[in-house]
CSV table of C-alpha atoms in Angstrom, one decimal:
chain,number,residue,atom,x,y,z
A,1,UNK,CA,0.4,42.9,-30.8
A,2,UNK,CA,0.6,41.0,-33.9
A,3,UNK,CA,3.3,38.4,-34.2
A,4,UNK,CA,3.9,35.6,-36.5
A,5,UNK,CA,5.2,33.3,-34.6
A,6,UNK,CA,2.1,33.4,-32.1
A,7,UNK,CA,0.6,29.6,-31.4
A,8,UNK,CA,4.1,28.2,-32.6
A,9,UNK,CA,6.3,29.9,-29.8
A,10,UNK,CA,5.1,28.5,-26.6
A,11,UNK,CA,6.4,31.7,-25.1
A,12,UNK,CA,3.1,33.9,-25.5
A,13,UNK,CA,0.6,31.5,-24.4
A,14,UNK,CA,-2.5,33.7,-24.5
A,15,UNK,CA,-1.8,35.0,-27.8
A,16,UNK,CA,-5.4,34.3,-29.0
A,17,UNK,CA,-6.8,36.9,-27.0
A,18,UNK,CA,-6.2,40.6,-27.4
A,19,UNK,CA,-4.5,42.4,-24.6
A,20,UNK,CA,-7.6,43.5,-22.7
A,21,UNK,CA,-9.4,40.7,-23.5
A,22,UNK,CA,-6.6,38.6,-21.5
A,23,UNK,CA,-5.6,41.0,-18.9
A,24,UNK,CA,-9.4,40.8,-17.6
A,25,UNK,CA,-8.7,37.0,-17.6
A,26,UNK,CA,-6.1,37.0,-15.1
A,27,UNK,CA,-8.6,39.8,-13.2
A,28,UNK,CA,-11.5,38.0,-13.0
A,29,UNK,CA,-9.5,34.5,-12.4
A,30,UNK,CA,-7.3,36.8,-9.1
A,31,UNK,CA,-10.6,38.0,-7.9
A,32,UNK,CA,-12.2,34.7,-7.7
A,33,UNK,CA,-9.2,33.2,-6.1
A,34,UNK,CA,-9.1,35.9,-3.4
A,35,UNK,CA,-12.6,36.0,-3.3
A,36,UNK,CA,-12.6,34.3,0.4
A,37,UNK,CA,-10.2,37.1,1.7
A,38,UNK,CA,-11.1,40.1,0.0
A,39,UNK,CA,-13.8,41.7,-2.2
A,40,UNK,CA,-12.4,45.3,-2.9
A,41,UNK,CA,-11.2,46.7,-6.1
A,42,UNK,CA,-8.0,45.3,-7.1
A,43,UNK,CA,-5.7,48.8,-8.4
A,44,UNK,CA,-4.3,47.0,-12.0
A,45,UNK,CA,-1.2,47.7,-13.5
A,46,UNK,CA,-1.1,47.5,-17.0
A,47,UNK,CA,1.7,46.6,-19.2
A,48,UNK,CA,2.7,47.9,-22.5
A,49,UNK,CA,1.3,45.5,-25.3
A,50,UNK,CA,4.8,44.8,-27.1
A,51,UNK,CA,8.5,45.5,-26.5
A,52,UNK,CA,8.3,45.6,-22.7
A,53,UNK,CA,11.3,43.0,-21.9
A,54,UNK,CA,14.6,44.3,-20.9
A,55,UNK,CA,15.9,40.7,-20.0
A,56,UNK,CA,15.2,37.5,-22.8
A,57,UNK,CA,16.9,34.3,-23.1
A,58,UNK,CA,17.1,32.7,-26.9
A,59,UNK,CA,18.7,29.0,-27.8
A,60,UNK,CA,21.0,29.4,-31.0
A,61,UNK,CA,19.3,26.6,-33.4
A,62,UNK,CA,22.2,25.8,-36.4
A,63,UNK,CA,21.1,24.8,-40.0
A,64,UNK,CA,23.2,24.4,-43.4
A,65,UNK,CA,21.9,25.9,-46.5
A,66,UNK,CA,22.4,24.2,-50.2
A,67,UNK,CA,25.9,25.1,-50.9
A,68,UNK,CA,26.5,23.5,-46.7
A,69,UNK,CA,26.7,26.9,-45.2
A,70,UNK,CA,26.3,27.5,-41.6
A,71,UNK,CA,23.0,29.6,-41.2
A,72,UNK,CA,21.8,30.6,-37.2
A,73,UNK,CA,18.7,31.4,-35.7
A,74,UNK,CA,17.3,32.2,-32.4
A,75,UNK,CA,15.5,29.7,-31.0
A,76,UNK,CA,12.7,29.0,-28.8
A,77,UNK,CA,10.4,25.9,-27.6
A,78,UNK,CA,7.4,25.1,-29.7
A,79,UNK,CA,4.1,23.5,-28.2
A,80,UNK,CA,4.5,20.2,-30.1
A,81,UNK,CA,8.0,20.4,-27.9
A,82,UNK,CA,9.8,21.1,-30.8
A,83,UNK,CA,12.0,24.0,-31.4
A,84,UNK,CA,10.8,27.0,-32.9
A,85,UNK,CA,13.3,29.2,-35.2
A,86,UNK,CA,12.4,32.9,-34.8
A,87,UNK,CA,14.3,36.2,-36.8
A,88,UNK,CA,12.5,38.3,-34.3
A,89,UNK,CA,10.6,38.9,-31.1
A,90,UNK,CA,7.8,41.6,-30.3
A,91,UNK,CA,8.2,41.6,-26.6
A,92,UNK,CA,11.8,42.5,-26.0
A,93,UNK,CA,12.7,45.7,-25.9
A,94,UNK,CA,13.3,47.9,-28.9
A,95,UNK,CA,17.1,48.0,-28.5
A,96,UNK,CA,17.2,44.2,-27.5
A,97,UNK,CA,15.3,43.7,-31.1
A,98,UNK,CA,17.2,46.2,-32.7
A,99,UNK,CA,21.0,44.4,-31.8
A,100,UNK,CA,19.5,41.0,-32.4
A,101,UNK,CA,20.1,40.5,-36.0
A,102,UNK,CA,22.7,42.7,-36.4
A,103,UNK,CA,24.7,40.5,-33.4
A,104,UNK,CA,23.2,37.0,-35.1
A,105,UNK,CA,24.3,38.1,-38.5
A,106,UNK,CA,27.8,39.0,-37.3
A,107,UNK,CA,28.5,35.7,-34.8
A,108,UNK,CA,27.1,33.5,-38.0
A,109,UNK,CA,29.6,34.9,-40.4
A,110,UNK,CA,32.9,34.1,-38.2
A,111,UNK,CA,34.0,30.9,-37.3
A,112,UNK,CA,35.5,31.7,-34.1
A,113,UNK,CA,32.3,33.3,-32.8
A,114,UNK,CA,30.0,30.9,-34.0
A,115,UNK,CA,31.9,27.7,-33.1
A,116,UNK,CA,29.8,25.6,-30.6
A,117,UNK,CA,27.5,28.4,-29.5
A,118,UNK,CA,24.7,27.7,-27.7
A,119,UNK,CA,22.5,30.4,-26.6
A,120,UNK,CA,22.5,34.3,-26.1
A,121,UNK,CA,21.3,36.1,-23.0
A,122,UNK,CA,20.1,39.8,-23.1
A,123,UNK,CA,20.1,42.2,-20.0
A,124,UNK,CA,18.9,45.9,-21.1
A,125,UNK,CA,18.0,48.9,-19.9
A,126,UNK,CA,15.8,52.1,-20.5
A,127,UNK,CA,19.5,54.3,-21.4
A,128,UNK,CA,19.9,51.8,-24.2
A,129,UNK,CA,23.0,50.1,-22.1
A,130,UNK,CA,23.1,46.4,-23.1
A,131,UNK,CA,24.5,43.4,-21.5
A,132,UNK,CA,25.2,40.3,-24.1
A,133,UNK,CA,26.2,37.3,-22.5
A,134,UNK,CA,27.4,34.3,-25.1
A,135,UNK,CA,26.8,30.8,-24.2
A,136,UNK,CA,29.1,28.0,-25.3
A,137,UNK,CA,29.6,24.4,-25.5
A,138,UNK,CA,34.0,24.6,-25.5
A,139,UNK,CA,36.2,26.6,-23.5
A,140,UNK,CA,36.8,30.3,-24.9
A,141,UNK,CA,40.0,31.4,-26.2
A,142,UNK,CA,42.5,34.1,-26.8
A,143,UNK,CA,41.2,34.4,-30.1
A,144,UNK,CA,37.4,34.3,-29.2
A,145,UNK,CA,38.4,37.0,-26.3
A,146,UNK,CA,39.9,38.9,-29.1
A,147,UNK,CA,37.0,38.8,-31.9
A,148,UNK,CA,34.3,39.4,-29.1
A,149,UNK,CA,35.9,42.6,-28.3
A,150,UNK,CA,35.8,43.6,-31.9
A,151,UNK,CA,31.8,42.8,-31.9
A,152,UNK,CA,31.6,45.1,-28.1
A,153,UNK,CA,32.7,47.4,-30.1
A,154,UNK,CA,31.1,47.8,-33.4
A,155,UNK,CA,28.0,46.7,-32.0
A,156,UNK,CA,28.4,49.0,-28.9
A,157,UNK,CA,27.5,46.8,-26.2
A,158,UNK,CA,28.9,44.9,-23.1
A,159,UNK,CA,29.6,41.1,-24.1
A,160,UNK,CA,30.4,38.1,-21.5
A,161,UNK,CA,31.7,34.5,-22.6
A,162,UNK,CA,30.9,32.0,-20.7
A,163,UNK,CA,31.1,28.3,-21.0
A,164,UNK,CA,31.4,24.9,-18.7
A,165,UNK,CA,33.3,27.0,-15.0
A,166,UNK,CA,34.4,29.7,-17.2
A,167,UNK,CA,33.8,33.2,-17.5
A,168,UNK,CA,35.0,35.9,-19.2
A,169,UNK,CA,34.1,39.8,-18.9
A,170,UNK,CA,35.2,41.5,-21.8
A,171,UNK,CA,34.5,45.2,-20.2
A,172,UNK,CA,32.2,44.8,-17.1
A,173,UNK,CA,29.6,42.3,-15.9
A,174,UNK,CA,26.8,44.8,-15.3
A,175,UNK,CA,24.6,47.3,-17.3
A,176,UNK,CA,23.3,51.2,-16.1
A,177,UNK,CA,20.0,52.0,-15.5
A,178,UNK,CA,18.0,54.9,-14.5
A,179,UNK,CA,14.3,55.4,-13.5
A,180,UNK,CA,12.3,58.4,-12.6
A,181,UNK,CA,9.9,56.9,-10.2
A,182,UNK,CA,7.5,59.3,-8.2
A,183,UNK,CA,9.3,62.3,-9.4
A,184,UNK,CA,12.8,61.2,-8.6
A,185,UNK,CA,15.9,60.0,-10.4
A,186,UNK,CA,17.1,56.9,-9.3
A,187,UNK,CA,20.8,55.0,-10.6
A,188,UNK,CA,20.7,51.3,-10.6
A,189,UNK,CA,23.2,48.9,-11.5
A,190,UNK,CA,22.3,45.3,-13.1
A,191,UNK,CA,24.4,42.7,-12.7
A,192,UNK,CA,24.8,39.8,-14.6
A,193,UNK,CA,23.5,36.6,-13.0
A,194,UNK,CA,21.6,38.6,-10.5
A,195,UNK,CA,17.8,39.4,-10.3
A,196,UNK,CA,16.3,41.9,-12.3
A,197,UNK,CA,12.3,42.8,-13.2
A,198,UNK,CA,11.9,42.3,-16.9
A,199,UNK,CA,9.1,45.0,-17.6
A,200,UNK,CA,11.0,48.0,-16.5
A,201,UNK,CA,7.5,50.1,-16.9
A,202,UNK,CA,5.4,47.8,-14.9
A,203,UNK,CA,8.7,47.7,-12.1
A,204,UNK,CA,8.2,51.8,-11.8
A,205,UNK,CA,4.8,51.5,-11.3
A,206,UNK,CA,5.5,48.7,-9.0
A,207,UNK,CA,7.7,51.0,-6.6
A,208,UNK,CA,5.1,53.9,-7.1
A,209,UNK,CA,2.8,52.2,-5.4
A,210,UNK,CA,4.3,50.7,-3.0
A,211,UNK,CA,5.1,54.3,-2.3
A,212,UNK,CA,2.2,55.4,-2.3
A,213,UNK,CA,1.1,53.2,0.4
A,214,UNK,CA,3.6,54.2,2.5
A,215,UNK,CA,3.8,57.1,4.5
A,216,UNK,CA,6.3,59.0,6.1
A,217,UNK,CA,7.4,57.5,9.3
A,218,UNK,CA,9.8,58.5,12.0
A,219,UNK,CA,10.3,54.6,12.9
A,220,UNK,CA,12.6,51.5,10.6
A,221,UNK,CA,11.8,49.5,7.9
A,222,UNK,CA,12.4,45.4,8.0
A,223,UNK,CA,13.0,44.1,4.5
A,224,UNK,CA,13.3,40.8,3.1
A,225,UNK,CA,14.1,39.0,0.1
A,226,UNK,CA,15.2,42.6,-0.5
A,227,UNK,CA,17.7,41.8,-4.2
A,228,UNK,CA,19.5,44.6,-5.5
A,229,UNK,CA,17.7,47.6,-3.6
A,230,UNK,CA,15.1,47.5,-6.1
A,231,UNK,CA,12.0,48.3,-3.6
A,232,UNK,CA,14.7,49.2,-0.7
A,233,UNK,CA,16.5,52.3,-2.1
A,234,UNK,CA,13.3,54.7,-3.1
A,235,UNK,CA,11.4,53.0,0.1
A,236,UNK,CA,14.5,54.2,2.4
A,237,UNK,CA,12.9,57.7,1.9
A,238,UNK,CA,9.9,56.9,3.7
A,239,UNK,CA,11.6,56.1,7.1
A,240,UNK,CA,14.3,56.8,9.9
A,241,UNK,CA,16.4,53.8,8.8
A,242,UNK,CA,16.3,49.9,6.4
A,243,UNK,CA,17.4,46.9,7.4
A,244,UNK,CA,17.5,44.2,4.7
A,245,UNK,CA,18.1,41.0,3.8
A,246,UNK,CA,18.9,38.9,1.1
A,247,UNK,CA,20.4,35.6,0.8
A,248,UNK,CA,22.3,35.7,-2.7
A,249,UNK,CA,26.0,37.0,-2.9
A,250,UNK,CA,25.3,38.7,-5.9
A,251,UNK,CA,22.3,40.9,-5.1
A,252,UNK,CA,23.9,41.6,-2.0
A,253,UNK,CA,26.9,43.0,-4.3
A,254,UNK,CA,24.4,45.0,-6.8
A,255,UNK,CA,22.3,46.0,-3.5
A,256,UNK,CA,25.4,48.1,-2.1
A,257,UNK,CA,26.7,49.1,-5.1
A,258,UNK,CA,23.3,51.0,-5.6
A,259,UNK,CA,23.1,52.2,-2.8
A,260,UNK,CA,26.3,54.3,-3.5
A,261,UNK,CA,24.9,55.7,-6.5
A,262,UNK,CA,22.2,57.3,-5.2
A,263,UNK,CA,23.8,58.6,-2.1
A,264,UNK,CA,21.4,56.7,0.8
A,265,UNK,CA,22.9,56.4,3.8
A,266,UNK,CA,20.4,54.9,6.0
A,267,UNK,CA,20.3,50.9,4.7
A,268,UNK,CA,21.7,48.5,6.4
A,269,UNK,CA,22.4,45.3,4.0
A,270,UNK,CA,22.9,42.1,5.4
A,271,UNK,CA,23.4,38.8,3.5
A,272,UNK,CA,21.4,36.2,5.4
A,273,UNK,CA,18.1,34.1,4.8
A,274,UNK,CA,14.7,35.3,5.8
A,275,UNK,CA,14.5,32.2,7.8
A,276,UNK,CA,18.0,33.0,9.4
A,277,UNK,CA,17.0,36.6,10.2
A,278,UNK,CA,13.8,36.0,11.9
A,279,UNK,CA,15.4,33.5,14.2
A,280,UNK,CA,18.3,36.3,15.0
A,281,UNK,CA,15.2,39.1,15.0
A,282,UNK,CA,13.8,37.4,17.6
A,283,UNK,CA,17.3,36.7,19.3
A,284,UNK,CA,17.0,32.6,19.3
A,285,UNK,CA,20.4,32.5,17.3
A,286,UNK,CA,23.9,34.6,17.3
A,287,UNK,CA,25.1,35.1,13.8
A,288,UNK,CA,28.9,36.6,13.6
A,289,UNK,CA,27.4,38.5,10.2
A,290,UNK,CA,25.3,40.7,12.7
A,291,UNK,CA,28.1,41.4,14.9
A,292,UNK,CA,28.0,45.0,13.9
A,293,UNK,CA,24.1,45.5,13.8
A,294,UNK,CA,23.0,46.4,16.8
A,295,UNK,CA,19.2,44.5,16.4
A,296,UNK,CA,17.8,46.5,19.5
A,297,UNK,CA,18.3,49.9,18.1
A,298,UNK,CA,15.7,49.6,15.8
A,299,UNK,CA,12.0,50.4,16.0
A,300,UNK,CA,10.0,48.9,13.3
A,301,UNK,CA,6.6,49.5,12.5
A,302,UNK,CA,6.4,48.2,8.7
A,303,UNK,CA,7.8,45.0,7.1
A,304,UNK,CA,8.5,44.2,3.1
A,305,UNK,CA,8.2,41.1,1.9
A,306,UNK,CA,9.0,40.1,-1.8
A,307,UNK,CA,9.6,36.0,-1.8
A,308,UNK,CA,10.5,33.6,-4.5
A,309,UNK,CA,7.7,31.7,-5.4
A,310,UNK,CA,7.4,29.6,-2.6
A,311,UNK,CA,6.4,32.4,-0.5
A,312,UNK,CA,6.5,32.2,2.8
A,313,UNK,CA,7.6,29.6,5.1
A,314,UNK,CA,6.1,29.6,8.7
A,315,UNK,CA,8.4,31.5,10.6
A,316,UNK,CA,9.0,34.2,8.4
A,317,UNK,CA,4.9,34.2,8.4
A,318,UNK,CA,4.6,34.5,11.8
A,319,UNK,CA,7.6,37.2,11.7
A,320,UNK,CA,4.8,39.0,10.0
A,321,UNK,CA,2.3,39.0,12.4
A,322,UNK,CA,4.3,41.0,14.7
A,323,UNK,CA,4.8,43.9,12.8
A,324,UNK,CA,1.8,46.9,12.7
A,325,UNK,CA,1.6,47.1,8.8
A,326,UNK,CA,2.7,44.5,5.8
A,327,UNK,CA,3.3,45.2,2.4
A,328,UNK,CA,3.7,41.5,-0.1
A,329,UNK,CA,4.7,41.7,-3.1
A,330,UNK,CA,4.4,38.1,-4.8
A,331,UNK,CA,5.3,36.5,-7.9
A,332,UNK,CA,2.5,33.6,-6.7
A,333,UNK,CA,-0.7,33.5,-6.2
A,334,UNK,CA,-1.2,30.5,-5.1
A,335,UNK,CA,1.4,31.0,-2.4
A,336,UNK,CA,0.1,34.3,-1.8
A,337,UNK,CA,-3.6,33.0,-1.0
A,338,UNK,CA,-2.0,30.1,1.3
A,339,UNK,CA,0.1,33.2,2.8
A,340,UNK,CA,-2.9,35.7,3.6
A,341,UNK,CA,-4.9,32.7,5.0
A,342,UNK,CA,-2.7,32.9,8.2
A,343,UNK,CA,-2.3,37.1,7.9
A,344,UNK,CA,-5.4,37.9,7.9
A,345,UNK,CA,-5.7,36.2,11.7
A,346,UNK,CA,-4.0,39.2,12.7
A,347,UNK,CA,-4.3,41.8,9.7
A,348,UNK,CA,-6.5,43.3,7.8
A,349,UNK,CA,-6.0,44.1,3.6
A,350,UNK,CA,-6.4,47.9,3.1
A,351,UNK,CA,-4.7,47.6,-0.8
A,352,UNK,CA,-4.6,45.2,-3.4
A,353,UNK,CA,-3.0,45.4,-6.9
A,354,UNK,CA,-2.4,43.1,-9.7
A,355,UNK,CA,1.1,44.2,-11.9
A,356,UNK,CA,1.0,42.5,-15.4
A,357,UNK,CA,4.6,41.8,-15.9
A,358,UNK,CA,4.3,39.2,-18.3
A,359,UNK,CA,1.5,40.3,-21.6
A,360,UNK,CA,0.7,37.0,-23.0
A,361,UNK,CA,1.3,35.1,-20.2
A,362,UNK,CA,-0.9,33.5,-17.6
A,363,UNK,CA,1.2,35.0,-15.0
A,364,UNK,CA,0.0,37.9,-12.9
A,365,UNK,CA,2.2,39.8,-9.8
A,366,UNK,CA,0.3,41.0,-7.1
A,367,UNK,CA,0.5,43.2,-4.0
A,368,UNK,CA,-1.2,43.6,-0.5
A,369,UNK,CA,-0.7,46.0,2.1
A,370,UNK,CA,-2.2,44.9,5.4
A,371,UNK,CA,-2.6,46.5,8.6
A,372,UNK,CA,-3.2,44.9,12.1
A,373,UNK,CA,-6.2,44.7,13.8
């Protein structure tokens, strides 16, 4: 990928290597990190080299020309810590950089729209459905209300205004999306303010194989950290019946909401902690959420685990442990390493996968499926 704004933008921070060249960094640094735990072939997911974001973030930097004319630009931090003015971006998706100066050109010629705006938020998807949410510095009127609906509509995208405890949906807060992932059509709603993977590509090949290290099984599936249903909803194939968990209000929202659309009857989502659920899993706690679960009619034999990037915290860890096969997905490595240290007492890695979400980054995901001793 060839961009002009590489080593001023501090958002590609491997930009002097070519995408192989830095892909077999982050290898060769995972490998040596692991080394102590594992020494098999790591499966690598590969992104695509440039327009692989459906979700970006951009400041709105204001300048005046000559004749004292309001000009905008997108913004982004620099490495001197200095802000970095940018027309364009070669990692967001083609329809995110497609709307991008057409919206910029269209908020920077009306006064209304371009009043004390401070930063644009893009949610996308692979059906070219786009979520625009508007970020300003002053409360949003009837009038901004009424000129934001004109640019939903010529622009043909979904538009939120939001500003200091104040939000306003023009049409909806969410966008459609739909993946084929191991030969299956999947609907998924996206919600704004909720979780989302940003390299829709590297997200399907995510699930895939998780998939494909999962087999069929006539017993339940334990989920935490489980978001919208991204993982839960094609794994709910795989067994008898889900239950997951997930501690934010609007995940939990998305997580049901997709679950309708594709017609699965067999999840059960509940809106607690992992921590919270392990101590009700192992029946040390009542919680009045779980008052119509009935905890003892399930029969696990697999548990999914996708943390934050703290991983783990000791309970949930030792949760683990009791369960005949694990599958991790983490956002961490570090926390990952600290997190297999104590698995591997009991467990045994069978998989291992690196997913590059993030070209140009020095971040890596990974994945480990373990299976007890």
């Amino acid at each position: 990928m060839d961009c002009k704004y590489f080593g001023k933008c501090a958002s590609c921070v491997l930009h002097d290597m070519n995408y192989e060249e830095q892909l077999n960094h982050k290898i060769k640094r995972e490998k040596e990190r692991f080394s102590d735990l594992t020494t098999m072939e790591f499966d690598i997911i590969k992104s695509e080299e440039e327009h692989f974001r459906n979700r970006a973030e951009f400041r709105i930097w204001k300048n005046f020309d000559n004749e004292d004319n309001l000009t905008l630009s997108y913004a982004m931090n620099g490495y001197d810590k200095n802000v970095v003015e940018i027309n364009e971006c070669k990692i967001v998706s083609s329809h995110i950089s497609d709307v991008m100066p057409k919206l910029l050109d269209k908020i920077q010629n009306d006064q209304t729209l371009s009043f004390k705006i401070f930063s644009i938020e893009f949610l996308g998807s692979t059906i070219d459905d786009l979520l625009v949410t508007m970020i300003y510095h002053r409360k949003l009127d009837s009038t901004w209300i009424e000129k934001a609906k004109e640019l939903e509509k010529e622009l043909n995208i979904k538009i939120i205004g939001r500003s200091r405890k104040q939000k306003e949906i023009l049409s909806v807060d969410y966008i459609n999306e739909e993946l084929e992932i191991d030969g299956r059509n999947y609907k998924f709603a996206y919600e704004e303010g909720g979780f989302t993977q940003p390299n829709t590509k590297v997200n399907i090949k995510m699930i895939e194989w998780v998939l494909e290290n999962t087999s069929e099984s006539s017993s339940d599936l334990c989920e935490l950290y489980c978001g919208g249903g991204n993982f839960t909803i094609p794994l709910s194939t795989k067994f008898n019946k889900v239950l997951a968990t997930e501690i934010s209000k609007t995940s939990i929202k998305s997580a049901l909401r997709n679950c309708s659309l594709n017609e699965i009857d067999n999840i059960e989502f509940i809106r607690m902690s992992a921590e919270e659920f392990t101590e009700a899993l192992e029946f040390k706690r009542d919680f009045r959420r779980l008052k119509d679960v009935d905890l003892k009619s399930y029969d696990f034999d697999t548990i999914f685990m996708d943390p934050p990037r703290a991983g783990l915290d000791d309970i949930t860890r030792d949760l683990g442990k009791d369960f005949n096969k694990i599958i991790y997905i983490s956002c961490n490595p570090e926390t990952l390493h600290r997190d297999l240290q104590e698995l591997t007492k009991t467990h045994k890695i069978v998989r291992f996968a690196l997913f590059d979400q993030f070209s140009y980054t020095n971040h890596i995901e990974s994945g480990v499926v373990l299976e007890k001793r």
